[in-house]
Coordinates of C-alpha atoms in Angstrom, one line a residue:
X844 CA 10.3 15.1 35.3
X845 CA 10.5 15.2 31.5
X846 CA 7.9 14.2 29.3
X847 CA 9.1 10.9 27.0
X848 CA 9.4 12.2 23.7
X849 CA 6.8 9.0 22.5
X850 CA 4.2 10.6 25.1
X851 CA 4.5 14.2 23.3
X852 CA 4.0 12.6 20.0
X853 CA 0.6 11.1 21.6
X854 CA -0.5 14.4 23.3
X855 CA 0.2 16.5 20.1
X856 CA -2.0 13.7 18.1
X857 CA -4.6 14.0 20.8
X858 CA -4.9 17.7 20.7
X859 CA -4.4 18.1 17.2
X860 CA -7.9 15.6 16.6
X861 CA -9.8 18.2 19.0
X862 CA -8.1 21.8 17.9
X863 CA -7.4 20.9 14.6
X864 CA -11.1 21.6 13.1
X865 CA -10.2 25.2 12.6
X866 CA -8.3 25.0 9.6
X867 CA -9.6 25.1 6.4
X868 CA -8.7 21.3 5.7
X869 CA -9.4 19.7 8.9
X870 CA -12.5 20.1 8.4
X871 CA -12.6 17.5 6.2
X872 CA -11.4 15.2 8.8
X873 CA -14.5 14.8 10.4
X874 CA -13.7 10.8 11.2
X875 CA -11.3 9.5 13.5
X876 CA -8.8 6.3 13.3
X877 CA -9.6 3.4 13.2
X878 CA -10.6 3.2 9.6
X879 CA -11.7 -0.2 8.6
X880 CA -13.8 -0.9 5.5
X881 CA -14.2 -4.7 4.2
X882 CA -15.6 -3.8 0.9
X883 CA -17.4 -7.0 0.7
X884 CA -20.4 -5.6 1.1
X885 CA -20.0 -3.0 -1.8
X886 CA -20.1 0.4 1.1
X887 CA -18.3 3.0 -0.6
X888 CA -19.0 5.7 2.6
X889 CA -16.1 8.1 2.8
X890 CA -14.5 6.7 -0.1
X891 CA -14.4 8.2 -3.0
X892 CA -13.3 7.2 -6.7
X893 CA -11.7 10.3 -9.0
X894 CA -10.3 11.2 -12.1
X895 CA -7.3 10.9 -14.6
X896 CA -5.2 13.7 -15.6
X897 CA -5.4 14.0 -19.5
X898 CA -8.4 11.8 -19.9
X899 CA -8.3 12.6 -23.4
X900 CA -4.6 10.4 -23.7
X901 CA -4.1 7.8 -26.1
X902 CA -2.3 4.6 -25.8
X903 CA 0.8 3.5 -27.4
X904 CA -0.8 3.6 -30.3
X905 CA -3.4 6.0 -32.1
X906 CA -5.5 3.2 -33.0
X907 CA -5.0 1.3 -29.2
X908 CA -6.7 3.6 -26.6
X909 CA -6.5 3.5 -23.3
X910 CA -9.4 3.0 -20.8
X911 CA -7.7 6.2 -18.9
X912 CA -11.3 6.6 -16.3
X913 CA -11.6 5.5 -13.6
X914 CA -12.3 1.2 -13.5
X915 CA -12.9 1.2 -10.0
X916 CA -16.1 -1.0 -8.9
X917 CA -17.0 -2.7 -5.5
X918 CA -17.9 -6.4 -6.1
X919 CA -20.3 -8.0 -3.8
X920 CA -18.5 -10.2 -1.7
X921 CA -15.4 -9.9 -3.7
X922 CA -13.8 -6.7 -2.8
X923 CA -13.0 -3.4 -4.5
X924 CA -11.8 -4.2 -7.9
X925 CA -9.8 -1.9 -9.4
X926 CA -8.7 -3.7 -12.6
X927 CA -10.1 -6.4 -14.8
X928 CA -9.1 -5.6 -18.2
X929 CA -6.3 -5.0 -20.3
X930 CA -4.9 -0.9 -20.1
X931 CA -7.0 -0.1 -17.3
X932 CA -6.8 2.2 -14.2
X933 CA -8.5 2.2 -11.0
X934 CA -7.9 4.7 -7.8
X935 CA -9.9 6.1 -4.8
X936 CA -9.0 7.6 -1.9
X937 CA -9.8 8.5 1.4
X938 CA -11.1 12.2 1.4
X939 CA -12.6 12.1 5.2
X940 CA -9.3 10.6 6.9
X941 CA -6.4 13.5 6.8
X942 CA -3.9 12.9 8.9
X943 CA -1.3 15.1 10.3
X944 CA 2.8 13.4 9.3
X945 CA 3.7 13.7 12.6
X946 CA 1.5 10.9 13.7
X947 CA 2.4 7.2 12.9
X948 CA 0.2 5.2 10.9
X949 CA 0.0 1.4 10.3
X950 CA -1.7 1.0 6.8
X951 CA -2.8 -2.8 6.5
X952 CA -5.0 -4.6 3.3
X953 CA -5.0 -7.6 1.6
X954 CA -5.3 -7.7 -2.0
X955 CA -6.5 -10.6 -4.5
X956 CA -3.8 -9.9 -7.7
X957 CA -4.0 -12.9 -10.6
X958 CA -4.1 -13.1 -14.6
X959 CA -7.7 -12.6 -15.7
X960 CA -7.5 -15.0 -18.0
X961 CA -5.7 -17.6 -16.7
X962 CA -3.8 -18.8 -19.6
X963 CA -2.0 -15.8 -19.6
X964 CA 1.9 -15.2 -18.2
X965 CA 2.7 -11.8 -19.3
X966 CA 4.0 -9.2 -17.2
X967 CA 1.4 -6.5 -15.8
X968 CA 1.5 -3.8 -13.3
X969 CA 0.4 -3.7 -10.2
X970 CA -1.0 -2.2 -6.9
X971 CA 0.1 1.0 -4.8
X972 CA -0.3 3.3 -2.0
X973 CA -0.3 6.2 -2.3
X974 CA -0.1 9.6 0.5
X975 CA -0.7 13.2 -1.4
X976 CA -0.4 16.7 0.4
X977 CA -3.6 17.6 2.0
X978 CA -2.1 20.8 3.8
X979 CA -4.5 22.8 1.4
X980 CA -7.2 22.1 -1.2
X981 CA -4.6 22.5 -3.3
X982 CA -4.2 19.0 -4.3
X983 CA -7.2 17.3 -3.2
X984 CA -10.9 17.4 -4.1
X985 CA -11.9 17.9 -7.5
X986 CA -7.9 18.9 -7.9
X987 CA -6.8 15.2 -7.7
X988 CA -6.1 13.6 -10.3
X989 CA -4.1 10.4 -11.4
X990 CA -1.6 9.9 -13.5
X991 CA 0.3 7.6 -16.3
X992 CA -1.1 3.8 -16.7
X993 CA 0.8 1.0 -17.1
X994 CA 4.6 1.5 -15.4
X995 CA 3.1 4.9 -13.9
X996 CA 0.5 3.2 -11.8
X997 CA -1.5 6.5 -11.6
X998 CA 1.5 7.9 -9.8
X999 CA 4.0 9.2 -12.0
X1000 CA 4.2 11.3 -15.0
X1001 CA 4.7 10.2 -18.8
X1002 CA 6.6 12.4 -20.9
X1003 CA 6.8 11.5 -24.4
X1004 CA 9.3 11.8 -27.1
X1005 CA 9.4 14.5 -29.7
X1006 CA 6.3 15.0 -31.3
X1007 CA 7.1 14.2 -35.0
X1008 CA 7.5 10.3 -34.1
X1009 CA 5.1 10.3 -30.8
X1010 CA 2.5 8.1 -32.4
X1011 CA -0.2 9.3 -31.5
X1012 CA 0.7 8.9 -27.9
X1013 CA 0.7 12.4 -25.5
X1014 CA 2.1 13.4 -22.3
X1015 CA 0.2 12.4 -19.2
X1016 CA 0.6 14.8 -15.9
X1017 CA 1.3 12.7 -12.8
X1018 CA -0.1 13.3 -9.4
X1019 CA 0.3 16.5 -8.0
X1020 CA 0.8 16.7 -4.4
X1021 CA 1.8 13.4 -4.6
X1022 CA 4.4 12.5 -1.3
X1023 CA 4.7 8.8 -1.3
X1024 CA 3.7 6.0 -3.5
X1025 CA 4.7 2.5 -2.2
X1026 CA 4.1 -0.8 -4.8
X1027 CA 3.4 -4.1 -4.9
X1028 CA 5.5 -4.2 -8.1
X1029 CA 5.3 -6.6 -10.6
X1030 CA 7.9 -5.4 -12.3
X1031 CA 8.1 -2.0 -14.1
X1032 CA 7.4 0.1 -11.5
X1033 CA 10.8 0.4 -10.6
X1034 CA 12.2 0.8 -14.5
X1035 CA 13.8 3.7 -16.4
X1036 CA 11.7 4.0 -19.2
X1037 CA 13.1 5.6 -22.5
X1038 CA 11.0 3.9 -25.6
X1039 CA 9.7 5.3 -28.4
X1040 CA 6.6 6.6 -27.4
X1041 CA 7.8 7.8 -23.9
X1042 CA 10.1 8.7 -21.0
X1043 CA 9.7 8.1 -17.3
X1044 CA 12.8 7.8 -13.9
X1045 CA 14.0 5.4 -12.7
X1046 CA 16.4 2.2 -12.9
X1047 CA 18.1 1.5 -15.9
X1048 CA 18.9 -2.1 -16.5
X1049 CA 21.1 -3.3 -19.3
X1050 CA 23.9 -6.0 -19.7
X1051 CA 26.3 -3.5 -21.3
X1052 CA 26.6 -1.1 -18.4
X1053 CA 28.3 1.5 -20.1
X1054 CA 25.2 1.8 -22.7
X1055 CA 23.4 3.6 -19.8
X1056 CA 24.6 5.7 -16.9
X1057 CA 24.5 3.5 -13.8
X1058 CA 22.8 0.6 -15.5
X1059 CA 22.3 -2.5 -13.7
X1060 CA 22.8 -6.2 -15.1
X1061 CA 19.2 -7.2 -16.7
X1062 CA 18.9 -9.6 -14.6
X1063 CA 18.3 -7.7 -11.7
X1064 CA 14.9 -6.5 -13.8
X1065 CA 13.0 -8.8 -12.0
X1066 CA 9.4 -9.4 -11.8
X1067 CA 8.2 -9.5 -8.0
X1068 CA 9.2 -6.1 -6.2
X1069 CA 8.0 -3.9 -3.5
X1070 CA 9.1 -0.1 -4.8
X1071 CA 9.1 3.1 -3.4
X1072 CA 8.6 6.3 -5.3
X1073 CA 9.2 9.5 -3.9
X1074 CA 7.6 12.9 -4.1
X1075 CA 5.9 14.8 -7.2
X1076 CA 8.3 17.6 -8.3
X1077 CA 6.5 21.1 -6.9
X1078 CA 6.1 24.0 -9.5
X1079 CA 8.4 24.5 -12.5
X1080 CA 12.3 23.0 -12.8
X1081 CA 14.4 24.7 -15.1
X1082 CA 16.8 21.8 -16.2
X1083 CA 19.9 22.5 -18.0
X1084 CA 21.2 19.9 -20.5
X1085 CA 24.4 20.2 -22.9
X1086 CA 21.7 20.8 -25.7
X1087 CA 18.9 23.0 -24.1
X1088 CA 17.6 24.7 -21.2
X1089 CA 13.8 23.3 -20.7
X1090 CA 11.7 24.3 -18.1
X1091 CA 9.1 21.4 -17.6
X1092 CA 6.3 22.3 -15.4
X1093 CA 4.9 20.6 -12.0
X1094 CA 3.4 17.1 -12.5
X1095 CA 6.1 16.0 -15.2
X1096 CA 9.5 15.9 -13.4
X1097 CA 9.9 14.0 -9.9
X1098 CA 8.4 10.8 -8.4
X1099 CA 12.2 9.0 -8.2
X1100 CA 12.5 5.8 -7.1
X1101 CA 13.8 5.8 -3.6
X1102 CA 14.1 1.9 -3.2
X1103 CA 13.2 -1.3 -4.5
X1104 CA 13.5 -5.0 -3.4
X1105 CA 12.5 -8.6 -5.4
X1106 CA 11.0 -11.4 -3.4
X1107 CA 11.7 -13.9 -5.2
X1108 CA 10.1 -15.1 -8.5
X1109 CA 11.9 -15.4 -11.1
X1110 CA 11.5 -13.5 -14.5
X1111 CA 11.4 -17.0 -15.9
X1112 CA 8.2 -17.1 -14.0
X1113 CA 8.6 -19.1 -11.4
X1114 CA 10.0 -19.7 -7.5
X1115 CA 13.3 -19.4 -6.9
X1116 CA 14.7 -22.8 -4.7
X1117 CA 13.9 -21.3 -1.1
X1118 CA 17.2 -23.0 0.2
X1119 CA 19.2 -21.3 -2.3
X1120 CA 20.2 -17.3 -2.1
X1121 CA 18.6 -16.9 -5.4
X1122 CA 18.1 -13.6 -7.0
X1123 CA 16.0 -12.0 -4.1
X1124 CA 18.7 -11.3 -2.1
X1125 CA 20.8 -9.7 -4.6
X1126 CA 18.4 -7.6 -6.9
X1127 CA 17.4 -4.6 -4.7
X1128 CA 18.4 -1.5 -4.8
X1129 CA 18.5 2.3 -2.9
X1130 CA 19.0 5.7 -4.6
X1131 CA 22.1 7.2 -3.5
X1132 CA 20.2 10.5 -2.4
X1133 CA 23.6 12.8 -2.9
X1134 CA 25.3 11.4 -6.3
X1135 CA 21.6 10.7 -7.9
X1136 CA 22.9 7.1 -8.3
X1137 CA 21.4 4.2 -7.7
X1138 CA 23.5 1.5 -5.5
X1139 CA 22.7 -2.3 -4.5
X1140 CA 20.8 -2.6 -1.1
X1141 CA 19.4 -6.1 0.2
X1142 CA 19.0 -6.1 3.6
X1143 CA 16.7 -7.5 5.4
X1144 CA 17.8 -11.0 4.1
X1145 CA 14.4 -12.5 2.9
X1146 CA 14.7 -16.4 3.6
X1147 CA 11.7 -17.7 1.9
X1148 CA 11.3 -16.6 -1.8
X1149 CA 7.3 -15.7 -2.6
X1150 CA 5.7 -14.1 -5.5
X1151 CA 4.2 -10.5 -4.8
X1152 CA 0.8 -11.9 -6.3
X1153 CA -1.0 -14.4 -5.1
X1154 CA -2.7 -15.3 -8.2
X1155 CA -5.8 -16.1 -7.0
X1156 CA -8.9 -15.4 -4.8
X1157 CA -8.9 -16.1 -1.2
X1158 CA -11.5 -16.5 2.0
X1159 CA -8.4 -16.9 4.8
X1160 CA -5.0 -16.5 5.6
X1161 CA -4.4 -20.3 5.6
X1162 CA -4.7 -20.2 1.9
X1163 CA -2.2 -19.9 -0.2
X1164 CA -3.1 -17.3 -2.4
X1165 CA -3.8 -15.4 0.9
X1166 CA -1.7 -11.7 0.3
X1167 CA -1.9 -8.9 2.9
X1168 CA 0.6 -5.8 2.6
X1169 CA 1.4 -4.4 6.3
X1170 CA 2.9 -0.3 5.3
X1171 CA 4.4 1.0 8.6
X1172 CA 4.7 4.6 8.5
X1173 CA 6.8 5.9 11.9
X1174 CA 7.4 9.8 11.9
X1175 CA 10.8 10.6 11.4
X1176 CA 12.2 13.2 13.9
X1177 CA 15.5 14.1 12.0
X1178 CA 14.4 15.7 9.1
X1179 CA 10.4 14.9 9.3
X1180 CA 8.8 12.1 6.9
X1181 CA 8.8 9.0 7.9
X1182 CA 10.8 5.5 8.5
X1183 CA 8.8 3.0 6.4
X1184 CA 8.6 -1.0 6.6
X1185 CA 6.7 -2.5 4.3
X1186 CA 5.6 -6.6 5.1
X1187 CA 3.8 -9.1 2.9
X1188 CA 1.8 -12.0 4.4
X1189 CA 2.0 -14.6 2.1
X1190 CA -0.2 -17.6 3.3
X1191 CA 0.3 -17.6 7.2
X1192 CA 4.0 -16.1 7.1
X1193 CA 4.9 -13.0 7.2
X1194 CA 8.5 -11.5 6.0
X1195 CA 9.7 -8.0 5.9
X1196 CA 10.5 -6.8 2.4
X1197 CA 11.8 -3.3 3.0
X1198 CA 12.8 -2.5 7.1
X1199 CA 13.2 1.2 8.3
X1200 CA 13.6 3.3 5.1
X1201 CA 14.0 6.8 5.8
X1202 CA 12.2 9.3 3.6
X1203 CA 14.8 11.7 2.5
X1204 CA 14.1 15.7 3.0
X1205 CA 15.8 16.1 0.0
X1206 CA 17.2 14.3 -2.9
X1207 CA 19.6 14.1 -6.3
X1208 CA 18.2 11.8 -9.0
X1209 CA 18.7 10.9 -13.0
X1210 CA 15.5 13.1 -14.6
X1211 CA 14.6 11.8 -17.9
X1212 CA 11.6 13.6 -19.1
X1213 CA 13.3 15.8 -21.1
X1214 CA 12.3 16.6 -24.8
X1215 CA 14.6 14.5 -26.9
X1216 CA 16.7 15.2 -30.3
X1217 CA 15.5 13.6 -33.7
X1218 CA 18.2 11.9 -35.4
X1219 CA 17.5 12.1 -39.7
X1220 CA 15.8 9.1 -41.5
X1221 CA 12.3 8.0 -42.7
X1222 CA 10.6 7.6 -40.2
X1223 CA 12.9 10.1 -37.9
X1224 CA 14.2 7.8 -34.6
X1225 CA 15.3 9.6 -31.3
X1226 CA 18.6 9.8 -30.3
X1227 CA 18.2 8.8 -26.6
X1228 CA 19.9 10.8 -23.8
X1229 CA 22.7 8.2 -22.3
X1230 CA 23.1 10.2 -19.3
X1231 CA 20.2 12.1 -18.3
X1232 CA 20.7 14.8 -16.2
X1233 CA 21.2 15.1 -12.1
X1234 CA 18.5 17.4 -11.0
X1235 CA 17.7 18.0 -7.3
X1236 CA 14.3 17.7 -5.8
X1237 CA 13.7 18.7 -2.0
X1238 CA 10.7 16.4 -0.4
X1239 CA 9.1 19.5 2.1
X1240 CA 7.4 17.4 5.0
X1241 CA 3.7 18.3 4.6
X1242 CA 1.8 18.9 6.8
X1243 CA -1.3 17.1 6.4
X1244 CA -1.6 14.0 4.4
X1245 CA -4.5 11.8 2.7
X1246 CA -4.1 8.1 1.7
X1247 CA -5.3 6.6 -1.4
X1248 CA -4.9 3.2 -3.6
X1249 CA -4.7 2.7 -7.2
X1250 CA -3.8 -0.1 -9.7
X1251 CA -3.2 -0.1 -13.4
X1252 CA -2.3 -2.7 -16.3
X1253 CA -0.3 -2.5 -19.3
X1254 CA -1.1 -2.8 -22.8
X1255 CA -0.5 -7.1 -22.8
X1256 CA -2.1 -9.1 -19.7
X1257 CA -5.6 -8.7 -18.6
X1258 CA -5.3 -8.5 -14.4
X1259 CA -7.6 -8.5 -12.0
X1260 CA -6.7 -6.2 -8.8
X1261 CA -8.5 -6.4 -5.4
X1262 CA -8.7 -4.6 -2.5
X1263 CA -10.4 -5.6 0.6
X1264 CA -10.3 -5.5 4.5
X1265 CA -8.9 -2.1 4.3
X1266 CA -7.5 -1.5 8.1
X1267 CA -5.5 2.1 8.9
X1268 CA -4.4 2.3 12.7
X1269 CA -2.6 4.7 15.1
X1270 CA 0.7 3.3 14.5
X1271 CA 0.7 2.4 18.4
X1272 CA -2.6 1.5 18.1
X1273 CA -3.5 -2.0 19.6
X1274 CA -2.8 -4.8 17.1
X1275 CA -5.7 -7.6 16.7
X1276 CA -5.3 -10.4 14.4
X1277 CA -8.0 -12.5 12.7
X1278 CA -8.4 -15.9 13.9
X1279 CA -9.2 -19.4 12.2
X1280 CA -10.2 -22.2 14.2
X1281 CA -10.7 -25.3 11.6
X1282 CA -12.8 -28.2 12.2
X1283 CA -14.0 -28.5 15.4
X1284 CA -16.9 -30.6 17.0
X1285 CA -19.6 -29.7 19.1
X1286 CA -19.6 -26.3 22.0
X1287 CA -16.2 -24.7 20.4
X1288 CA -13.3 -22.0 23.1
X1289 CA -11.3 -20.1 21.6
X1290 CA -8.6 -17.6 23.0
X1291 CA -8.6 -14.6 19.9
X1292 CA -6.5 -12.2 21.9
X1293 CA -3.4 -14.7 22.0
X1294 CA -2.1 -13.2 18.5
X1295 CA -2.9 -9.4 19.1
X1296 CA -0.8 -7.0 21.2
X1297 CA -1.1 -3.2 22.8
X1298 CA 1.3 -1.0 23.6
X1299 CA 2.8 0.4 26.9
X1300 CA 5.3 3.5 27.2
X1301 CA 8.5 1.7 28.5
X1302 CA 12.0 3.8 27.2
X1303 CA 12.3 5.9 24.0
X1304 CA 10.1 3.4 22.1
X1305 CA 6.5 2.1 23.5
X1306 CA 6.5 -1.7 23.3
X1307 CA 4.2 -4.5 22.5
X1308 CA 2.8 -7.0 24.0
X1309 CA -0.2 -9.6 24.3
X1310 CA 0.0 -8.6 28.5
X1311 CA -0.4 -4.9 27.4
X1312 CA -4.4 -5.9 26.5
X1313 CA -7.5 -5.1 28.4
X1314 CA -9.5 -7.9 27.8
X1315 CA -12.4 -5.8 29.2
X1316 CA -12.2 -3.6 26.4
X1317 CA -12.9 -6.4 23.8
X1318 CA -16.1 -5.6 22.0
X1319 CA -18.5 -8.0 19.9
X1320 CA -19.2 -6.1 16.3
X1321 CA -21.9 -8.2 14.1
X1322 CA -20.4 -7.0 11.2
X1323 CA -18.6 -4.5 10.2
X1324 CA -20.6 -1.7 10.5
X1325 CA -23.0 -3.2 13.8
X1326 CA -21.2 -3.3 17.5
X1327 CA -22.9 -4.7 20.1
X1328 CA -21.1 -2.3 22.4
X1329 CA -18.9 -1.6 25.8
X1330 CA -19.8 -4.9 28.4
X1331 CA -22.2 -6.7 25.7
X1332 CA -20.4 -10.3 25.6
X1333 CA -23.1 -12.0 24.8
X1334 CA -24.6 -12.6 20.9
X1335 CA -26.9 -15.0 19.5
X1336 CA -26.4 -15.0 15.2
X1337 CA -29.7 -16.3 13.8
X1338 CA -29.9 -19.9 12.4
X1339 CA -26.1 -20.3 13.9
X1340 CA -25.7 -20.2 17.2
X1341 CA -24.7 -18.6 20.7
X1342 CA -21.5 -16.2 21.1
X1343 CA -20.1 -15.9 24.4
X1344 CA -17.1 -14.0 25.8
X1345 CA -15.7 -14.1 29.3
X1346 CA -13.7 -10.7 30.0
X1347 CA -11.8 -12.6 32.6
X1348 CA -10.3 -15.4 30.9
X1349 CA -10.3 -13.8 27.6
X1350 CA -11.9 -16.7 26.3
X1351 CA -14.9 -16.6 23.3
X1352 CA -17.3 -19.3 23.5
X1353 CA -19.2 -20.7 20.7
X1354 CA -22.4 -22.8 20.9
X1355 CA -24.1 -23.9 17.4
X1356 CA -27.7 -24.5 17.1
X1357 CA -29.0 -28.3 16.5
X1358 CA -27.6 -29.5 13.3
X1359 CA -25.5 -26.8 12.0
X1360 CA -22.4 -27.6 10.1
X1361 CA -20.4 -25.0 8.1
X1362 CA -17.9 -21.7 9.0
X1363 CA -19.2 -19.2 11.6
X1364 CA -18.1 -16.1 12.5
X1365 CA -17.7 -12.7 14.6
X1366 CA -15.8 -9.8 14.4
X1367 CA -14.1 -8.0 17.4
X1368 CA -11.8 -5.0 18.3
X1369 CA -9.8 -4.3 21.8
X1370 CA -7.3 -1.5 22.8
X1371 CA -4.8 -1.4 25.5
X1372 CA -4.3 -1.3 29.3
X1373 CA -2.1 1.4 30.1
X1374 CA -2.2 5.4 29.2
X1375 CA -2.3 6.9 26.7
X1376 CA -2.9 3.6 24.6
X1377 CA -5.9 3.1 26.9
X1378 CA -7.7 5.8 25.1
X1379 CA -10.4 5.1 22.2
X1380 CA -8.2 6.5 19.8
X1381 CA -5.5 3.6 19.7
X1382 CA -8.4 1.0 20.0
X1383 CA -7.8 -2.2 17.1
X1384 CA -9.1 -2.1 13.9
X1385 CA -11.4 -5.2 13.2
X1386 CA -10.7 -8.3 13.7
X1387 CA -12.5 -11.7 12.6
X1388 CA -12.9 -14.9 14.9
X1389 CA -13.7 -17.9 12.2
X1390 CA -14.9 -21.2 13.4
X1391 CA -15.6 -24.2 11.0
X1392 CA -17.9 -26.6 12.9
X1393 CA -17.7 -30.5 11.3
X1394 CA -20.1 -31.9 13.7
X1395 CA -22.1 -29.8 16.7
X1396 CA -23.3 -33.1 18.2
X1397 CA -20.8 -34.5 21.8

């Protein structure tokens, strides 16, 4: 009988975690999957902050410097914060955690993004994600390093214009090795960038379309955007223009947008009507990977309109400024990478920004880093390239890859970015979802595994289900770095109360001591019934049972 192509995938995984130690990089990856990491608690283990390209780069301006190390700081109780200030740059990554591309992954976090100061409304930056080639040491280690602030968001290069009117302001190297950035966007991400002080790919958005090759209508430069940049260009491109040959070296050509879709606020700054169609179903857009041009692409409708950032802190996902990003990264058998859906929680919903994109082997895009003519006059001005050039880039699959985050802000708006309850899954790992229980009285059941699923091999694709569970496999962690272990259901949290869980019904049982009043809570993980997702590598990341108790008295 023949193997199911899903089950291969799982038995090459499986035997790549045990054999794969004798390579030179595997042996980094000491640490299996599940990673979860709440960063609450300020644990930095197997995380590791690093360094900017060019750390001696100014700002826009001699006189306006950026901060260009590394702002990156755990905050009790809080999260990792990444930014705070105004021109800042924060990035770690995951040095311990290589993973092979052709294994799914499921990449979840929620992230606290708002204004600082909260009298402030200009536009900033954002958060990404980021994958870079960890086939060799080549780009990891002490040899990663970030990129461009602001627009770049560590990713991406930032070539300048010609050096008599740079102002002070010098190129910036972006990641090398980089394979995938994906963004919570707040708007420049996703922009062609040709200003007086420098140069970066992208979309080009201006009401007179024939100003710009394949401009777009400025309205569709919206604020509110999940964008996806592609790979770092690898080695030296010799680029032919009408003007010049120029051979720009590796780290300063590349990182194309591949895709890019709005949510829905407004550049006005505010929510679009959520029964209208409104702008977020009509500004998104795809790079056409064989003419280099960029063409409109809005599916999967998004019915309710929401703003990328939440704009505040949060404790739950019943909060309104409660934001989680959900990356879904499924290998891609036709011409390796991966198909990527990207989902926001926003509150309690969940909607799917970007459904099934398919990293493209290899690409044509607009590259405008080019060196630029100097047109006469006192102070000399540019004279900007209308129509950059087509250049080809092909995206080899690596082999191994390692995850990392970083966020940046531009020169105007003080933000603060977040990171916390950091989960990366098997992406057929079991699913487990926290779980908020408000106001209850007295001895409190709860049913937690009602919102989480496993998998089971049925067909081409494995499906998921809450019946797929073994509730015997549901294990009590104190905290996130404390389990109880196999068949321990029973927990007593000082000064609180008694936990209690009943394999059989699947139930967790609460009882608070005399005269508490206040939140409670317990965190959990489970895996799956049925082989291979039985096995303790597709176990759930954490999970967290909350319980607000008004009254413990019948």
């Amino acid at each position: 009988m023949e193997t199911p192509k899903y089950m291969m995938k799982k038995i090459f995984f499986l035997l790549l975690v045990l054999l794969g130690m004798r390579d030179g990089v595997s042996a980094q990856s000491s640490h299996l999957m599940p990673f979860f990491r709440s960063f609450l608690d300020g644990d930095m283990e197997n995380v590791k902050l690093f360094e900017s390209n060019q750390i001696e780069a100014s700002g826009r301006k001699a006189d306006n410097t950026y901060k260009r190390a590394n702002q990156a700081k755990p905050v009790k109780n809080l999260g990792l914060r990444l930014t705070q200030g105004k021109e800042e740059v924060g990035a770690f990554y995951l040095p311990d955690y290589i993973f092979s591309t052709k294994d799914g992954l499921l990449i979840e976090f929620e992230y606290i993004m708002m204004y600082t100061n909260p009298s402030e409304k200009g536009l900033t930056d954002g958060i990404c994600m980021f994958l870079v080639d960890a086939t060799t040491n080549q780009y990891i280690g002490d040899n990663l390093k970030y990129g461009a602030e602001g627009a770049g968001f560590g990713y991406t290069h930032r070539a300048s214009v010609h050096q008599s009117i740079n102002k002070g302001v010098l190129p910036i190297t972006g990641m090398k090795g980089g394979y995938l950035a994906v963004a919570l966007d707040q708007g420049n991400f996703k922009n062609w960038r040709m200003e007086d002080y420098e140069m970066r790919n992208g979309i080009p958005y201006d009401d007179n379309l024939t100003t710009i090759a394949n401009a777009q209508p400025l309205k569709y430069n919206t604020r509110s955007n999940v964008t996806i940049r592609g790979a770092a260009g690898r080695g030296k491109k010799t680029i032919t223009t009408q003007q010049n040959t120029h051979e720009v070296p590796e780290g300063s050509w590349g990182f194309p947008v591949l895709i890019t879709r709005h949510t829905g606020w407004s550049i006005t700054g505010g929510l679009e009507d959520e029964h209208s169609n409104g702008l977020r179903n009509e500004a998104g857009f795809e790079l056409n990977t064989t003419s280099g041009q960029y063409e409109r692409h809005v599916a999967p409708r998004i019915d309710k309109p929401f703003n990328i950032s939440g704009g505040g802190v949060f404790s739950h996902s019943d909060e309104s400024t409660y934001r989680k990003a959900i990356i879904a990264l499924e290998p891609n058998d036709n011409g390796g990478g991966f198909k990527i859906t990207v989902t926001i929680q926003h509150g309690t919903e969940k909607t799917i920004v970007i459904e099934n994109y398919t990293y493209p082997s290899s690409l044509s895009y607009a590259e405008n880093s080019l060196p630029i003519r100097i047109a006469g006059g006192s102070p000399p001005k540019p004279i900007w390239y209308t129509n950059p050039p087509v250049t080809n880039l092909t995206l080899t699959t690596p082999q191994r890859l390692c995850i990392g985050f970083m966020a940046s802000t531009g020169q105007l708006t003080a933000h603060t970015n977040i990171i916390k309850n950091l989960r990366i899954t098997p992406l057929y790992g079991a699913r487990a979802e926290d779980d908020i229980y408000e106001h209850r009285r007295g001895p409190a059941t709860v049913r937690p595994l009602d919102n989480d699923v496993a998998y089971r091999g049925e067909g081409s694709t494995p499906n998921a289900g809450k019946d797929n569970l073994n509730p015997r496999s549901f294990r009590i962690w104190k905290n996130d770095k404390e389990c109880l272990g196999s068949e321990v259901f029973v927990y007593e949290a000082p000064n609180e109360g008694k936990w209690v869980y009943n394999p059989e019904l699947a139930e967790m049982m609460f009882f608070p001591v005399k005269g508490f009043k206040g939140e409670v809570s317990i965190m959990y993980d489970v895996k799956g019934k049925y082989a291979p997702y039985d096995d303790e590598l597709f176990r759930s990341s954490l999970a967290k049972i909350v319980i607000h108790i008004d009254d413990n008295q019948p």
